[in-house]
Amino acid sequence: MNTVIVPVDFTDASIKAAEYTALLLKNRPGAEVLLYHMNTSEVEEAAIPEKMELLKNDLVSKTNITVNTLIESGSDFVDELEKLCRHRNASMVVMGVNEQSGIISWFTSSNAIKMADTKACPILIIPPGAEFSKVENVMLTSDFKNVHSTTPSGQIKNVLSLFNPKLHIVNVNSELYVSLSEDHETEKEKLKEMFAEFNPQFYFLRLYDVDEAIKLFAQDKNIDLIINVHREHSLLYRLFAGSHTKNLVYSGSIPVLSVHE
């Protein structure tokens, strides 16, 4: 992994995302954290460089990793962040979540979806209740449909290779019966081959409430990271676009990594 971009606006959520990222990449050779701030007014410009330097120094002192900073002016956060991801060939963007309003400051729910839609790079969302822990158990959600063309195995394996965790591949489907269909068995074998080096375990949950099923499974298996393949009406889309009560990101404690098919 090379560059991981962490947008910061100095809210608690963005600082938490920066600290989480630094701990996540500690002892990972070649990793760089790039703290990114976009000025939206001339009033804030004078104070930002000092704040960025203080945050950088704090992260370096705690983790001894490579941390750099970038400050620029702009008006379209998603557009500027997308260009930065492509220019720096970023491996991942890490975003903090505000408990009251969802995505912090520039990160409206629609911007989060737009950023995922750009396919620029994977996006790691850090919920307000997340506390850093070693990544030992990872859940990958899958609908088990055309997995060769819809599962970005390269991006996913790049993340998994950082931690060599136990991989749990989960499907929630209220229409499943006692045994798997032939199609499900076929797609399962494809996924098993794709992620063979991680010895994946498979789970088929016959439940109606997808969000609740994933939360319960995550608790039972001590999941440290949820990986979701982003597409319309996927897990991430529903979590950000839906207007239901609590969901995995806003009220949860497990980071969610969105990768684009």
Coordinates of C-alpha atoms in Angstrom, one line a residue:
M1 CA 0.0 0.0 0.0
N2 CA 1.3 3.4 -0.9
T3 CA -0.7 6.6 -0.1
V4 CA -3.8 6.7 2.1
I5 CA -5.6 10.1 2.0
V6 CA -7.4 11.4 5.1
P7 CA -9.5 14.5 4.6
V8 CA -9.5 16.6 7.8
D9 CA -11.5 19.6 8.8
F10 CA -10.5 19.4 12.5
T11 CA -13.8 18.2 13.8
D12 CA -13.5 15.3 16.3
A13 CA -14.6 12.8 13.6
S14 CA -11.9 13.8 11.1
I15 CA -9.2 13.8 13.8
K16 CA -10.4 10.3 14.9
A17 CA -10.1 9.1 11.3
A18 CA -6.6 10.4 11.0
E19 CA -5.5 8.7 14.3
Y20 CA -7.2 5.5 13.3
T21 CA -5.4 5.5 9.9
A22 CA -2.0 6.1 11.5
L23 CA -2.5 3.2 13.9
L24 CA -3.8 1.0 11.1
L25 CA -0.7 1.6 9.0
K26 CA 1.8 1.4 11.9
N27 CA 4.7 -0.9 11.0
R28 CA 3.5 -1.1 7.4
P29 CA 6.6 -0.4 5.2
G30 CA 6.1 2.0 2.4
A31 CA 2.8 3.4 3.7
E32 CA 2.2 7.2 3.6
V33 CA -0.7 9.1 5.3
L34 CA -1.6 12.2 3.4
L35 CA -3.7 14.7 5.5
Y36 CA -5.8 16.7 3.1
H37 CA -7.7 19.9 3.8
M38 CA -9.7 22.0 1.3
N39 CA -10.1 25.6 2.2
T40 CA -13.5 26.9 1.3
S41 CA -13.0 30.5 2.5
E42 CA -10.1 33.0 2.9
V43 CA -11.0 33.4 6.6
E44 CA -9.8 29.9 7.6
E45 CA -6.7 29.8 5.4
A46 CA -4.3 31.5 7.9
A47 CA -4.9 29.0 10.8
I48 CA -4.9 25.8 8.8
P49 CA -1.1 25.2 8.2
E50 CA -0.3 25.3 11.9
K51 CA -3.1 23.0 12.7
M52 CA -2.1 20.5 10.0
E53 CA 1.5 20.6 11.2
L54 CA 0.5 19.9 14.8
L55 CA -1.7 17.0 13.7
K56 CA 1.1 15.6 11.6
N57 CA 3.6 15.8 14.4
D58 CA 1.2 14.1 16.8
L59 CA 0.6 11.2 14.5
V60 CA 4.3 10.7 13.7
S61 CA 5.2 10.8 17.4
K62 CA 2.6 8.1 18.2
T63 CA 3.3 5.8 15.3
N64 CA 6.5 6.8 13.6
I65 CA 4.9 6.5 10.1
T66 CA 5.3 8.8 7.1
V67 CA 2.8 11.6 7.3
N68 CA 2.5 14.5 4.8
T69 CA 0.0 17.3 4.4
L70 CA -1.8 19.1 1.5
I71 CA -3.8 22.2 1.7
E72 CA -5.6 23.7 -1.3
S73 CA -8.6 25.9 -2.1
G74 CA -11.7 24.7 -3.8
S75 CA -15.4 24.6 -3.9
D76 CA -16.3 21.0 -5.0
F77 CA -15.0 18.6 -2.4
V78 CA -15.8 15.4 -4.3
D79 CA -14.3 16.7 -7.5
E80 CA -11.1 17.8 -5.9
L81 CA -10.7 14.7 -3.8
E82 CA -11.3 12.4 -6.8
K83 CA -8.6 14.3 -8.8
L84 CA -6.2 14.0 -5.8
C85 CA -6.8 10.2 -5.5
R86 CA -6.0 9.7 -9.2
H87 CA -3.0 12.0 -9.2
R88 CA -1.5 10.4 -6.1
N89 CA -2.6 6.9 -7.2
A90 CA -4.1 6.6 -3.7
S91 CA -4.7 3.1 -2.2
M92 CA -7.6 4.3 0.0
V93 CA -9.5 7.3 1.4
V94 CA -10.4 7.3 5.1
M95 CA -13.4 9.4 6.2
G96 CA -14.7 10.1 9.7
V97 CA -18.4 10.0 10.6
N98 CA -20.2 12.5 12.7
E99 CA -22.7 11.0 15.1
Q100 CA -25.2 13.8 14.8
S101 CA -25.2 14.5 11.0
G102 CA -23.6 11.5 9.3
I103 CA -20.6 12.3 7.2
I104 CA -18.5 15.2 8.5
S105 CA -18.7 18.7 7.1
W106 CA -17.9 18.4 3.4
F107 CA -19.1 14.8 3.5
T108 CA -22.8 14.9 3.0
S109 CA -24.4 11.5 2.5
S110 CA -24.8 12.3 -1.2
N111 CA -21.1 13.2 -1.4
A112 CA -20.1 9.9 0.1
I113 CA -22.1 8.1 -2.6
K114 CA -20.7 10.4 -5.3
M115 CA -17.1 9.7 -4.1
A116 CA -17.7 5.9 -4.2
D117 CA -19.3 6.3 -7.7
T118 CA -16.1 7.9 -9.0
K119 CA -14.2 4.5 -8.7
A120 CA -11.2 6.6 -7.7
C121 CA -10.2 4.3 -4.9
P122 CA -11.7 2.3 -2.0
I123 CA -13.2 4.4 0.8
L124 CA -12.9 3.4 4.5
I125 CA -15.6 4.9 6.7
I126 CA -14.8 5.2 10.4
P127 CA -18.0 5.2 12.6
P128 CA -18.3 7.4 15.7
G129 CA -18.2 4.3 18.0
A130 CA -15.1 2.7 16.4
E131 CA -12.1 2.0 18.6
F132 CA -8.9 0.9 17.0
S133 CA -8.1 -2.9 17.2
K134 CA -6.0 -5.2 15.1
V135 CA -7.8 -6.4 12.0
E136 CA -8.1 -10.1 12.6
N137 CA -11.6 -10.9 11.3
V138 CA -13.0 -9.3 8.0
M139 CA -16.5 -9.7 6.6
L140 CA -17.0 -9.4 2.9
T141 CA -20.7 -9.1 1.9
S142 CA -21.7 -10.6 -1.4
D143 CA -25.0 -11.2 -3.3
F144 CA -23.4 -14.2 -5.0
K145 CA -24.3 -13.0 -8.5
N146 CA -21.8 -12.9 -11.3
V147 CA -19.0 -12.6 -8.8
H148 CA -16.2 -12.7 -11.3
S149 CA -17.4 -9.5 -12.9
T150 CA -18.8 -7.7 -9.8
T151 CA -16.1 -8.5 -7.2
P152 CA -13.0 -6.3 -7.4
S153 CA -10.8 -9.0 -6.0
G154 CA -7.5 -7.1 -6.7
Q155 CA -8.5 -4.1 -4.5
I156 CA -9.9 -6.4 -1.8
K157 CA -6.8 -8.6 -1.7
N158 CA -4.6 -5.5 -1.5
V159 CA -6.4 -4.6 1.8
L160 CA -6.5 -8.1 3.1
S161 CA -2.8 -8.7 2.4
L162 CA -2.0 -5.9 4.9
F163 CA -3.5 -7.9 7.8
N164 CA -3.8 -11.5 6.7
P165 CA -7.1 -11.9 8.6
K166 CA -9.7 -14.6 8.8
L167 CA -12.1 -13.9 5.8
H168 CA -15.8 -14.4 6.3
I169 CA -17.9 -14.1 3.1
V170 CA -21.5 -13.5 4.0
N171 CA -24.7 -13.6 2.0
V172 CA -28.1 -12.5 3.5
N173 CA -31.1 -13.7 1.5
S174 CA -34.6 -14.3 2.9
E175 CA -35.4 -16.6 -0.1
L176 CA -32.7 -19.2 0.7
Y177 CA -34.0 -22.5 1.8
V178 CA -32.4 -25.5 3.6
S179 CA -29.8 -26.1 0.8
L180 CA -28.1 -23.7 -1.6
S181 CA -29.2 -23.4 -5.2
E182 CA -26.9 -24.6 -7.9
D183 CA -26.2 -21.0 -8.8
H184 CA -25.1 -20.2 -5.3
E185 CA -22.8 -23.2 -5.2
T186 CA -21.2 -22.2 -8.4
E187 CA -20.6 -18.6 -7.3
K188 CA -19.3 -19.8 -3.9
E189 CA -16.7 -21.9 -5.7
K190 CA -15.6 -18.9 -7.8
L191 CA -15.2 -16.8 -4.7
K192 CA -13.4 -19.6 -2.9
E193 CA -10.9 -19.7 -5.8
M194 CA -10.6 -15.9 -6.0
F195 CA -9.6 -15.6 -2.3
A196 CA -7.9 -19.0 -1.9
E197 CA -4.9 -17.6 -0.1
F198 CA -7.1 -16.3 2.7
N199 CA -9.0 -19.6 3.2
P200 CA -12.4 -17.9 3.2
Q201 CA -15.3 -19.2 5.3
F202 CA -18.9 -18.9 3.8
Y203 CA -22.1 -18.0 5.6
F204 CA -25.6 -17.9 4.2
L205 CA -28.1 -16.1 6.4
R206 CA -31.8 -16.6 5.8
L207 CA -33.0 -13.4 7.3
Y208 CA -35.2 -10.5 6.1
D209 CA -33.5 -7.6 7.8
V210 CA -30.1 -7.3 6.1
D211 CA -28.7 -4.6 8.3
E212 CA -29.7 -6.4 11.5
A213 CA -28.3 -9.7 10.2
I214 CA -25.0 -8.2 9.4
K215 CA -24.8 -6.5 12.8
L216 CA -25.5 -9.7 14.7
F217 CA -23.1 -11.7 12.6
A218 CA -20.4 -9.0 13.1
Q219 CA -20.9 -9.2 16.9
D220 CA -20.8 -13.0 16.9
K221 CA -17.6 -13.3 14.8
N222 CA -15.8 -10.3 16.4
I223 CA -15.6 -8.6 13.0
D224 CA -13.0 -5.8 12.8
L225 CA -13.7 -4.6 9.2
I226 CA -16.7 -4.9 6.8
I227 CA -15.9 -4.8 3.1
N228 CA -18.8 -3.9 0.8
V229 CA -18.8 -3.8 -3.0
H230 CA -20.4 -0.5 -3.9
R231 CA -23.2 -0.4 -6.4
E232 CA -26.7 1.1 -6.4
H233 CA -28.8 -0.4 -3.6
S234 CA -25.8 -2.1 -2.1
L235 CA -25.2 -2.1 1.6
L236 CA -23.3 1.2 1.6
Y237 CA -25.8 2.9 -0.7
R238 CA -28.7 2.0 1.6
L239 CA -26.8 3.0 4.7
F240 CA -26.1 6.4 3.4
A241 CA -29.2 7.0 1.3
G242 CA -31.8 5.5 3.5
S243 CA -33.8 7.4 6.1
H244 CA -34.3 4.6 8.6
T245 CA -33.4 4.8 12.2
K246 CA -30.0 3.4 13.2
N247 CA -27.7 1.7 10.7
L248 CA -24.2 0.1 10.7
V249 CA -22.3 3.3 10.0
Y250 CA -24.0 6.0 12.0
S251 CA -24.6 3.9 15.1
G252 CA -22.1 1.2 14.6
S253 CA -18.5 0.6 15.8
I254 CA -17.1 -1.3 12.9
P255 CA -15.3 0.4 10.0
V256 CA -16.8 -0.2 6.5
L257 CA -14.6 -0.3 3.4
S258 CA -16.4 0.4 0.2
V259 CA -14.8 -0.9 -3.0
H260 CA -16.3 -0.3 -6.5
E261 CA -17.2 -3.2 -8.8

